[in-house]
Coordinates of C-alpha atoms in Angstrom, one line a residue:
M1 CA -33.3 85.6 33.3
A2 CA -31.7 86.2 30.0
A3 CA -30.8 83.1 27.9
T4 CA -27.1 82.4 27.0
N5 CA -26.1 81.5 23.5
K6 CA -24.7 78.0 24.2
E7 CA -24.6 75.5 27.0
T8 CA -22.6 72.3 27.3
I9 CA -24.4 69.4 29.0
Y10 CA -22.5 66.2 29.9
I11 CA -24.6 63.1 29.7
D12 CA -24.1 60.2 32.0
V13 CA -24.2 56.5 30.9
D14 CA -27.1 55.8 33.2
D15 CA -29.2 58.8 32.1
E16 CA -32.6 58.0 30.6
I17 CA -34.1 59.8 27.6
T18 CA -36.6 61.6 29.9
S19 CA -33.8 62.9 32.0
I20 CA -31.8 64.1 28.9
I21 CA -35.0 65.9 27.5
E22 CA -35.6 67.5 30.9
K23 CA -32.0 68.9 30.9
V24 CA -32.5 70.3 27.4
K25 CA -35.8 72.0 28.4
S26 CA -34.3 73.4 31.5
S27 CA -31.4 75.0 29.5
N28 CA -31.6 78.8 28.9
S29 CA -29.4 78.6 25.8
K30 CA -30.4 78.6 22.1
I31 CA -27.7 76.0 21.3
V32 CA -27.3 73.0 23.6
A33 CA -24.2 70.7 23.2
L34 CA -24.9 67.3 24.6
V35 CA -21.5 65.6 25.3
L36 CA -22.3 61.8 25.1
P37 CA -20.3 59.1 26.9
K38 CA -19.0 56.1 25.1
R39 CA -21.6 53.4 24.5
A40 CA -24.5 55.7 25.1
T41 CA -27.1 53.0 24.9
V42 CA -30.0 55.4 25.6
L43 CA -29.5 57.1 22.1
Q44 CA -29.0 53.9 20.2
S45 CA -32.7 54.0 19.4
V46 CA -34.2 56.0 16.6
V47 CA -37.3 56.6 18.7
N48 CA -35.2 58.3 21.5
M49 CA -33.4 60.3 18.8
K50 CA -36.7 61.6 17.5
L51 CA -38.0 62.4 21.0
L52 CA -34.9 64.4 21.6
K53 CA -35.3 66.3 18.3
K54 CA -38.9 67.0 19.1
A55 CA -38.0 68.4 22.5
G56 CA -35.5 70.8 20.8
V57 CA -38.1 72.0 18.3
S58 CA -40.7 72.5 20.9
T59 CA -38.4 74.6 23.1
K60 CA -36.8 76.4 20.0
K61 CA -33.3 75.0 20.9
N62 CA -30.7 73.7 18.5
I63 CA -29.3 70.5 19.9
V64 CA -25.8 69.2 18.9
L65 CA -24.6 65.7 19.9
I66 CA -20.9 65.6 20.7
T67 CA -19.8 62.1 19.9
S68 CA -17.5 60.1 17.6
E69 CA -19.4 56.8 17.7
K70 CA -20.2 55.7 14.1
G71 CA -23.2 53.6 15.3
L72 CA -25.1 56.8 16.3
M73 CA -24.6 58.7 13.1
P74 CA -27.3 57.0 11.0
L75 CA -29.8 57.4 13.9
A76 CA -29.0 61.1 14.2
G77 CA -29.4 61.5 10.5
V78 CA -32.9 59.9 10.6
A79 CA -33.9 62.2 13.4
G80 CA -32.3 65.3 11.8
L81 CA -30.0 66.0 14.8
Y82 CA -26.6 67.8 14.4
V83 CA -23.5 65.8 15.4
A84 CA -19.9 67.1 16.0
K85 CA -16.9 65.0 17.0
S86 CA -15.8 67.6 19.5
L87 CA -16.7 71.0 20.8
Q88 CA -14.3 72.6 18.3
S89 CA -15.7 70.6 15.3
K90 CA -18.3 71.8 12.9
P91 CA -21.8 70.3 13.4
V92 CA -23.3 68.4 10.6
I93 CA -26.4 66.3 10.1
P94 CA -25.2 62.8 9.1
P95 CA -26.9 61.2 6.1
P96 CA -29.7 58.9 7.0
P97 CA -29.4 55.2 6.0
I98 CA -30.6 54.6 2.4
I99 CA -33.6 52.3 2.3
P100 CA -34.3 50.7 -1.1
G101 CA -37.5 52.0 -2.6
E102 CA -37.7 55.2 -0.5
E103 CA -36.8 58.7 -1.8
T104 CA -34.0 60.6 -0.1
T105 CA -35.4 63.3 2.3
E106 CA -33.9 66.7 2.6
T107 CA -31.6 67.4 5.4
P108 CA -33.4 69.3 8.2
T109 CA -32.0 72.6 9.2
I110 CA -31.9 74.3 12.5
N111 CA -34.8 76.7 12.8
D112 CA -33.6 79.6 15.0
D113 CA -35.9 82.4 14.1
E114 CA -35.1 81.8 10.5
A115 CA -31.4 82.3 11.1
V116 CA -29.0 80.5 8.8
I117 CA -26.3 78.4 10.4
D118 CA -22.9 78.0 8.7
K119 CA -22.4 74.2 8.9
S120 CA -18.7 74.6 8.3
A121 CA -18.2 76.6 11.6
S122 CA -17.5 75.1 15.0
I123 CA -20.0 75.1 17.8
G124 CA -18.1 77.9 19.6
V125 CA -18.2 80.0 16.4
L126 CA -21.9 79.3 15.9
A127 CA -22.5 80.5 19.5
A128 CA -20.8 83.8 18.8
A129 CA -22.7 84.2 15.5
A130 CA -26.0 83.5 17.4
A131 CA -25.2 86.3 19.9
I132 CA -24.8 88.9 17.1
N133 CA -28.1 87.9 15.4
N134 CA -30.0 87.5 18.5
D135 CA -32.7 90.2 19.0
D136 CA -33.2 89.8 22.7
D137 CA -30.7 90.5 25.6
T138 CA -29.2 86.9 25.8
E139 CA -25.5 86.7 26.7
T140 CA -22.9 85.2 24.4
I141 CA -21.2 82.1 25.8
E142 CA -18.4 80.5 23.8
L143 CA -17.7 76.8 24.4
D144 CA -14.0 76.9 23.4
N145 CA -13.3 80.4 24.8
I146 CA -11.5 81.3 21.6
D147 CA -11.6 84.9 20.3
T148 CA -13.4 84.9 17.0
D149 CA -14.1 87.5 14.4
V150 CA -17.8 87.2 14.3
D151 CA -18.3 89.2 11.2
S152 CA -15.9 87.1 9.2
V153 CA -17.4 83.9 10.6
V154 CA -21.0 84.8 9.7
A155 CA -19.8 85.8 6.2
A156 CA -17.4 82.9 5.6
P157 CA -15.5 81.0 8.3
L158 CA -11.7 80.9 7.9
K159 CA -10.0 77.5 7.5
P160 CA -6.6 77.3 9.2
K161 CA -3.7 76.4 6.9
K162 CA -2.3 72.9 7.4
N163 CA 1.3 72.6 8.4
K164 CA 2.6 69.7 6.4
R165 CA 5.6 69.4 8.7
L166 CA 3.3 68.7 11.6
R167 CA 1.4 65.9 9.8
V168 CA 1.1 62.7 11.8
P169 CA 2.9 59.7 10.2
N170 CA 0.7 56.7 9.0
F171 CA 2.0 54.1 11.3
E172 CA -0.3 51.4 9.8
R173 CA 1.3 51.8 6.4
F174 CA 4.8 51.8 8.0
R175 CA 4.1 48.7 9.9
L176 CA 2.7 46.9 6.8
G177 CA 5.7 47.8 4.8
F178 CA 8.0 46.6 7.6
F179 CA 6.1 43.3 7.8
L180 CA 6.2 42.7 4.0
A181 CA 10.0 43.5 3.9
G182 CA 10.6 41.0 6.8
L183 CA 8.4 38.4 5.1
G184 CA 10.4 38.8 1.9
V185 CA 13.7 38.3 3.7
V186 CA 12.4 35.1 5.4
L187 CA 11.1 33.7 2.1
L188 CA 14.4 34.5 0.4
I189 CA 16.3 32.6 3.2
V190 CA 13.9 29.6 3.0
F191 CA 14.3 29.5 -0.8
W192 CA 18.1 29.6 -0.6
Y193 CA 18.1 26.8 2.0
V194 CA 15.8 24.6 0.0
A195 CA 17.7 25.3 -3.3
A196 CA 21.1 24.7 -1.7
F197 CA 20.4 21.8 0.7
I198 CA 17.0 20.1 0.1
L199 CA 16.6 19.9 -3.7
P200 CA 20.1 19.0 -5.0
K201 CA 20.4 15.3 -5.8
A202 CA 23.0 13.2 -7.7
N203 CA 22.3 9.9 -9.5
V204 CA 25.5 7.9 -10.1
T205 CA 25.5 5.1 -12.6
I206 CA 28.4 2.8 -12.4
T207 CA 29.1 0.2 -15.0
T208 CA 31.2 -2.8 -13.9
S209 CA 32.6 -5.9 -15.7
T210 CA 31.0 -9.1 -14.6
S211 CA 30.9 -12.8 -15.4
S212 CA 28.1 -15.4 -15.1
T213 CA 27.7 -19.1 -14.8
V214 CA 24.9 -21.6 -14.2
S215 CA 24.4 -23.4 -10.9
S216 CA 22.2 -26.5 -10.8
F217 CA 21.8 -29.1 -8.1
D218 CA 19.3 -31.0 -6.0
F219 CA 18.8 -30.5 -2.2
L220 CA 16.6 -31.6 0.6
A221 CA 14.6 -29.1 2.7
S222 CA 13.2 -30.7 5.9
T223 CA 12.0 -29.4 9.2
T224 CA 14.0 -32.1 10.9
S225 CA 17.3 -31.6 9.0
E226 CA 20.3 -29.5 10.0
L227 CA 22.5 -27.5 7.6
D228 CA 24.8 -29.9 5.6
V229 CA 26.4 -28.2 2.7
D230 CA 28.3 -31.2 1.5
N231 CA 25.2 -33.4 1.4
R232 CA 23.0 -30.6 0.3
K233 CA 20.5 -30.6 3.2
I234 CA 18.9 -27.4 4.5
P235 CA 16.7 -26.9 7.6
A236 CA 13.2 -25.8 6.7
I237 CA 10.5 -23.9 8.5
Q238 CA 6.8 -24.9 8.0
K239 CA 4.3 -22.1 7.9
N240 CA 0.6 -23.0 8.4
L241 CA -2.5 -21.1 7.4
I242 CA -6.2 -21.9 8.0
K243 CA -8.7 -20.4 5.5
T244 CA -12.4 -20.4 6.1
D245 CA -14.9 -19.2 3.4
T246 CA -18.6 -19.6 2.7
E247 CA -20.7 -19.9 -0.4
K248 CA -24.5 -19.8 -0.9
V249 CA -26.1 -22.2 -3.5
K250 CA -29.6 -23.0 -4.6
A251 CA -31.0 -26.3 -3.7
T252 CA -31.5 -28.7 -6.7
G253 CA -32.3 -32.0 -5.0
Q254 CA -35.8 -33.4 -4.7
K255 CA -37.5 -35.6 -2.1
D256 CA -40.9 -37.2 -1.6
L257 CA -42.2 -36.2 1.9
G258 CA -45.5 -38.0 1.4
T259 CA -46.7 -41.1 3.2
K260 CA -46.4 -44.9 2.6
S261 CA -49.2 -47.2 1.9
E262 CA -49.9 -50.0 4.3
G263 CA -51.8 -53.3 4.4
E264 CA -51.9 -56.9 5.4
V265 CA -50.3 -59.9 3.6
T266 CA -51.1 -63.6 4.3
L267 CA -47.9 -65.7 3.9
S268 CA -48.3 -69.4 3.1
I269 CA -46.2 -72.5 2.2
P270 CA -47.3 -76.0 1.2
C271 CA -46.8 -78.7 3.8
S272 CA -44.7 -80.7 1.3
S273 CA -42.2 -77.8 1.3
V274 CA -41.8 -77.9 5.1
T275 CA -39.1 -80.1 6.6
G276 CA -39.1 -80.0 10.4
S277 CA -40.5 -76.9 12.1
P278 CA -42.5 -74.4 10.1
P279 CA -40.5 -71.5 8.8
T280 CA -40.4 -68.0 10.4
V281 CA -40.2 -64.8 8.2
P282 CA -38.3 -62.1 10.2
S283 CA -39.4 -58.5 10.5
G284 CA -38.1 -56.2 7.7
T285 CA -38.4 -58.9 5.0
A286 CA -39.4 -57.5 1.6
V287 CA -42.4 -58.8 -0.2
S288 CA -43.1 -57.6 -3.8
T289 CA -45.8 -57.5 -6.4
G290 CA -45.9 -55.8 -9.7
G291 CA -42.5 -54.2 -9.1
L292 CA -43.6 -52.6 -5.8
N293 CA -41.8 -53.5 -2.6
F294 CA -43.4 -53.7 0.8
I295 CA -41.6 -54.4 4.1
T296 CA -43.0 -56.7 6.8
Q297 CA -43.4 -55.0 10.2
D298 CA -43.4 -58.0 12.4
S299 CA -41.8 -61.5 12.6
A300 CA -44.2 -64.2 11.2
T301 CA -44.0 -67.9 12.1
L302 CA -46.2 -69.9 9.8
N303 CA -48.7 -72.2 11.4
E304 CA -50.8 -75.1 10.0
A305 CA -54.0 -73.6 8.7
A306 CA -57.2 -74.9 10.1
F307 CA -59.0 -74.5 6.9
S308 CA -56.3 -76.3 4.9
P309 CA -54.2 -79.0 6.7
C310 CA -51.9 -79.2 3.8
R311 CA -50.6 -75.5 4.2
F312 CA -48.9 -73.4 6.8
T313 CA -50.0 -69.7 6.9
K314 CA -49.5 -66.4 8.8
R315 CA -50.9 -62.9 8.4
V316 CA -48.4 -60.0 8.7
D317 CA -48.6 -56.2 8.4
V318 CA -46.5 -54.6 5.6
L319 CA -45.5 -51.0 4.7
A320 CA -44.5 -49.7 1.3
S321 CA -40.8 -49.1 0.9
Q322 CA -41.5 -45.7 -0.9
N323 CA -44.0 -42.9 -0.5
G324 CA -46.6 -42.3 -3.1
E325 CA -50.0 -43.4 -4.4
G326 CA -48.4 -46.2 -6.3
G327 CA -48.4 -48.3 -3.2
N328 CA -52.2 -48.2 -2.9
I329 CA -52.9 -51.5 -4.6
A330 CA -56.1 -53.5 -4.9
S331 CA -56.9 -56.8 -3.1
G332 CA -56.1 -60.2 -4.6
K333 CA -52.5 -59.6 -5.4
T334 CA -49.8 -62.3 -5.2
F335 CA -46.5 -61.5 -3.4
A336 CA -43.1 -63.0 -3.7
V337 CA -41.1 -63.2 -0.4
A338 CA -37.4 -62.2 -0.6
G339 CA -35.2 -65.1 0.6
Y340 CA -38.0 -67.6 0.7
S341 CA -38.8 -68.9 -2.8
S342 CA -41.4 -71.5 -1.5
I343 CA -43.4 -69.0 0.5
T344 CA -45.9 -66.8 -1.3
G345 CA -48.2 -64.1 -0.1
S346 CA -51.6 -62.6 -0.9
N347 CA -53.8 -59.7 0.2
S348 CA -57.5 -60.1 0.9
A349 CA -57.9 -56.3 1.2
E350 CA -56.6 -53.3 -0.7
F351 CA -53.6 -51.3 0.5
T352 CA -54.2 -47.6 1.4
G353 CA -52.5 -44.5 2.8
G354 CA -49.9 -43.8 0.2
T355 CA -49.4 -40.1 -0.8
S356 CA -46.8 -38.0 -2.6
K357 CA -45.3 -34.6 -1.7
I358 CA -42.2 -33.6 -3.8
V359 CA -40.1 -30.8 -2.3
K360 CA -36.7 -29.3 -2.9
V361 CA -33.9 -30.5 -0.6
I362 CA -30.2 -30.0 -0.3
S363 CA -28.3 -32.5 -2.5
Q364 CA -24.7 -33.7 -2.2
K365 CA -24.1 -32.2 -5.6
D366 CA -25.1 -28.7 -4.2
I367 CA -22.6 -29.1 -1.4
D368 CA -19.9 -30.3 -3.7
D369 CA -20.4 -27.5 -6.2
A370 CA -20.1 -24.9 -3.4
T371 CA -17.0 -26.5 -2.1
I372 CA -15.3 -26.4 -5.5
T373 CA -16.2 -22.7 -5.9
I374 CA -14.7 -21.9 -2.5
K375 CA -11.5 -23.8 -3.0
T376 CA -11.0 -22.2 -6.4
R377 CA -11.4 -18.7 -4.9
I378 CA -9.0 -19.1 -2.0
S379 CA -6.3 -21.2 -3.8
G380 CA -4.7 -18.1 -5.4
Q381 CA -4.8 -16.2 -2.1
V382 CA -3.2 -18.9 0.0
N383 CA 0.0 -19.1 -2.0
S384 CA 0.7 -15.4 -1.9
E385 CA -0.2 -15.1 1.8
L386 CA 2.0 -18.0 2.9
S387 CA 4.9 -16.6 0.8
S388 CA 4.4 -13.2 2.3
E389 CA 4.5 -14.5 5.9
L390 CA 7.7 -16.5 5.2
E391 CA 9.4 -13.5 3.5
T392 CA 8.4 -11.3 6.5
D393 CA 10.2 -13.8 8.7
G394 CA 13.3 -13.4 6.5
L395 CA 12.9 -16.7 4.8
F396 CA 12.9 -17.8 1.1
A397 CA 9.5 -19.3 0.3
L398 CA 9.5 -22.6 -1.5
T399 CA 6.1 -22.0 -3.1
E400 CA 6.1 -25.4 -4.8
T401 CA 5.9 -27.1 -1.4
Q402 CA 2.4 -25.8 -0.6
K403 CA 0.1 -28.6 0.8
E404 CA -3.6 -28.7 1.5
A405 CA -5.1 -30.7 4.3
E406 CA -8.5 -32.3 4.0
A407 CA -11.2 -29.7 4.1
K408 CA -13.9 -29.6 6.8
V409 CA -17.2 -29.0 5.0
T410 CA -20.5 -28.0 6.7
A411 CA -23.8 -27.1 5.2
V412 CA -26.7 -25.2 6.8
P413 CA -29.4 -26.5 6.1
A414 CA -27.8 -29.9 5.9
L415 CA -27.9 -32.6 3.3
D416 CA -31.4 -33.9 2.4
Q417 CA -33.1 -31.2 4.4
E418 CA -36.0 -29.3 2.8
A419 CA -34.8 -25.8 1.8
E420 CA -34.5 -23.4 -1.2
E421 CA -30.8 -22.7 -0.6
T422 CA -27.9 -23.7 1.7
T423 CA -24.8 -21.9 3.0
V424 CA -21.7 -24.1 2.7
T425 CA -18.7 -23.4 4.9
V426 CA -15.3 -24.8 4.0
E427 CA -12.4 -24.7 6.5
T428 CA -9.1 -25.8 5.0
S429 CA -5.5 -25.9 6.4
F430 CA -2.6 -25.1 4.2
S431 CA 1.2 -25.3 4.7
M432 CA 4.4 -24.2 3.0
L433 CA 8.1 -24.6 3.6
G434 CA 10.6 -21.8 3.8
I435 CA 14.4 -21.8 4.1
N436 CA 17.1 -19.4 5.0
R437 CA 18.5 -17.5 2.0
D438 CA 22.0 -17.6 3.5
D439 CA 21.8 -21.5 3.7
L440 CA 20.8 -21.7 0.1
N441 CA 23.5 -19.2 -0.9
L442 CA 26.2 -21.5 0.8
L443 CA 25.0 -24.4 -1.4
I444 CA 25.2 -22.2 -4.5
L445 CA 28.8 -21.0 -3.6
K446 CA 29.8 -24.6 -3.0
D447 CA 28.4 -25.6 -6.4
V448 CA 30.2 -22.9 -8.4
E449 CA 33.4 -23.2 -6.4
G450 CA 36.4 -23.5 -8.8
E451 CA 34.6 -22.1 -11.9
E452 CA 37.2 -20.6 -14.3
T453 CA 34.9 -17.8 -15.3
L454 CA 34.6 -16.6 -11.7
K455 CA 38.3 -16.7 -10.8
G456 CA 39.4 -13.4 -9.2
K457 CA 35.9 -12.2 -8.8
K458 CA 33.3 -12.2 -6.1
V459 CA 29.7 -13.4 -6.5
T460 CA 27.6 -10.3 -6.6
D461 CA 24.2 -11.9 -7.5
N462 CA 23.4 -15.5 -6.5
G463 CA 20.2 -15.4 -8.7
I464 CA 17.9 -16.9 -6.0
D465 CA 15.0 -14.5 -6.8
Q466 CA 15.2 -15.6 -10.5
S467 CA 15.8 -19.3 -9.8
I468 CA 13.9 -22.2 -11.2
M469 CA 12.8 -24.9 -8.7
R470 CA 10.9 -28.2 -9.2
I471 CA 9.7 -30.6 -6.6
N472 CA 11.1 -34.0 -7.3
N473 CA 9.4 -35.7 -4.3
Q474 CA 7.5 -34.5 -1.3
P475 CA 6.8 -37.5 1.0
S476 CA 5.2 -35.2 3.6
P477 CA 4.3 -31.6 4.2
T478 CA 7.4 -31.2 6.4
E479 CA 10.1 -32.2 3.8
A480 CA 10.7 -32.0 0.1
F481 CA 13.4 -33.0 -2.4
I482 CA 13.9 -30.0 -4.7
S483 CA 15.7 -29.6 -8.1
F484 CA 17.3 -26.1 -8.2
R485 CA 18.8 -24.1 -11.1
T486 CA 19.9 -20.4 -11.3
S487 CA 22.4 -18.1 -13.0
V488 CA 25.2 -16.8 -10.8
T489 CA 26.9 -13.4 -11.5
A490 CA 30.3 -12.4 -10.3
G491 CA 32.1 -9.1 -10.5
P492 CA 34.0 -6.5 -8.4
E493 CA 32.7 -5.6 -5.0
I494 CA 31.5 -2.0 -5.0
D495 CA 31.6 -0.3 -1.6
E496 CA 28.7 2.2 -2.2
I497 CA 29.1 3.8 1.2
A498 CA 32.8 4.6 0.6
I499 CA 32.1 6.0 -2.8
K500 CA 29.4 8.3 -1.5
E501 CA 31.7 9.6 1.2
N502 CA 34.6 10.2 -1.2
I503 CA 32.6 12.1 -3.9
A504 CA 30.4 14.2 -1.6
G505 CA 31.0 17.9 -2.3
K506 CA 33.2 17.3 -5.4
K507 CA 32.5 18.5 -8.9
R508 CA 31.3 16.2 -11.6
G509 CA 34.7 15.6 -13.3
E510 CA 36.6 15.0 -10.1
A511 CA 33.9 12.6 -8.8
E512 CA 33.7 10.6 -12.0
T513 CA 37.5 10.2 -12.2
Y514 CA 37.6 8.8 -8.6
I515 CA 34.8 6.3 -9.4
K516 CA 36.5 5.1 -12.6
S517 CA 39.7 4.5 -10.7
Q518 CA 38.1 1.8 -8.6
P519 CA 38.9 -1.9 -9.5
G520 CA 36.4 -3.5 -11.9
V521 CA 34.7 -0.2 -12.8
Q522 CA 34.4 0.4 -16.6
D523 CA 32.5 3.7 -16.6
A524 CA 30.7 6.2 -14.3
I525 CA 28.1 8.9 -15.2
I526 CA 26.8 11.4 -12.7
E527 CA 23.6 13.4 -13.3
Y528 CA 22.6 16.3 -11.1
S529 CA 19.1 17.8 -10.4
P530 CA 17.7 20.5 -10.4
F531 CA 19.4 22.2 -13.4
W532 CA 21.4 24.7 -11.3
V533 CA 23.3 22.0 -9.4
Y534 CA 26.8 21.5 -10.7
T535 CA 28.5 19.8 -7.7
T536 CA 27.8 16.6 -5.8
P537 CA 25.7 17.2 -2.6
K538 CA 27.6 17.1 0.6
S539 CA 24.9 14.9 2.2
T540 CA 25.4 11.3 1.2
D541 CA 21.6 10.8 1.6
K542 CA 21.2 12.9 -1.5
I543 CA 23.4 10.5 -3.6
T544 CA 21.9 7.5 -5.3
I545 CA 24.2 4.8 -6.8
I546 CA 23.0 2.5 -9.6
I547 CA 25.2 -0.5 -10.5
E548 CA 24.9 -1.7 -14.1
K549 CA 26.7 -4.9 -15.0
S550 CA 28.4 -5.4 -18.3
S551 CA 28.9 -9.1 -19.0
D552 CA 32.3 -9.8 -20.6
Q553 CA 32.3 -13.6 -20.1
S554 CA 29.7 -16.2 -19.4
S555 CA 29.4 -20.0 -19.1
D556 CA 26.4 -22.0 -20.1
D557 CA 27.8 -25.2 -18.6
T558 CA 25.5 -26.8 -16.1
N559 CA 27.1 -28.0 -12.9
S560 CA 25.6 -31.3 -12.1
N561 CA 26.6 -33.0 -8.8
E562 CA 23.6 -35.1 -8.6

């Protein structure tokens, strides 16, 4: 059977490489077009590509892969297989991947009895050209069934002219341009909104005429008092705070942990010194010799001595009052008995057992030093914390009324215990009084009532925050007699809310004229920001009013109603 010039074979996704090679070998055509499915996994291996190429060479067939998958191109290039995007596209051998260090190999060509294939021609044209140059009786089969001038194709294939009117629009570029244009419009709107409504601000500085005078008086702040303006009594609130802190200190005390010497002393008294019953020396009586003290361990009643009828005697055990070798004395010492001048003592044997062992212990000074350090550290914190708590409750803190209760001090290890250091813990309770600002303001207004300098004006600053207070007497943490002094300022009452509402949206000149027309206002200056703003913002939240007081009259007289 005569071979045809070209055959198209459609490859299935499940076909194995052996199955594809068998289809190529069984073809009777010189040119075999393998139409590959999408994701043709069987040819995603360079080994399978080379096997397919080898099958084409061994059967003298030119194999062309019909596919547009980019992942197969480098593999086909390595194997030297031709690839076309469609049956009407020209076949080419894709360039193999460039491996660093290797030389570029020449592109293999189809060996069809030394026939030269025009790479710019389509598969259908190549099939027609192969039919003319074929020496045997094979038929010519065209894949695209298009009439082709074979002579002109073999010589030089014709390229159809492109019709520019039929060019497909670049929708990606159109979509990008449309997106950028929309983004620009959105940004322009956002900028306009921010510039017109967010950024514009107005700072209004108003200068008013004011007068000032001094208010000075004494008052009582007590947790048990009620408000009495005439008698200057203000109810107070007591705020308490417990602070606990610790401090470690090195031990500096010393203690002898040795043993005490012991022995036996014979007590005696002449008969002439005894009136009535013989004396009894109680236990714990001190006997001394050479500056050393020893303590009797038992009660001793002196009896008449058999060896000397003119004396009363009694032996008693004694223990040194202090540790150390100093208590180890020799025999034959004479002892004086405390509280009994006529009784003497002596030892017939030496005293032994006294040893010394000096160790570090916790002294009272160590504990006291740590306590002072802790109190110094927390004293600055307490005043601000109590003041802050009172201010949070809406009260005016009387900082001078701070009181400190007796501290509870503990040390671990404790006093006189052997240790290298101790941790001292101090727990202290503090208290402070606070009063209502409105109550204090009533006392201030009462004190400056009738002042000539304030006639026709309203108190705009009672001076509480800049006042000077001194504690005259504080009999207990719950009450205090306080001396108070401050400077009171009076002037026109400025309704800031009304001014903001009336100048909103107006130009600078119109707004300033309105403000200057208000009673007690001497001057008004409006500043806008940013630089392009020339009218007052319509939103009152964007308007800030600053009141500056120009003092035109003052009084240094001190009101004293004490």
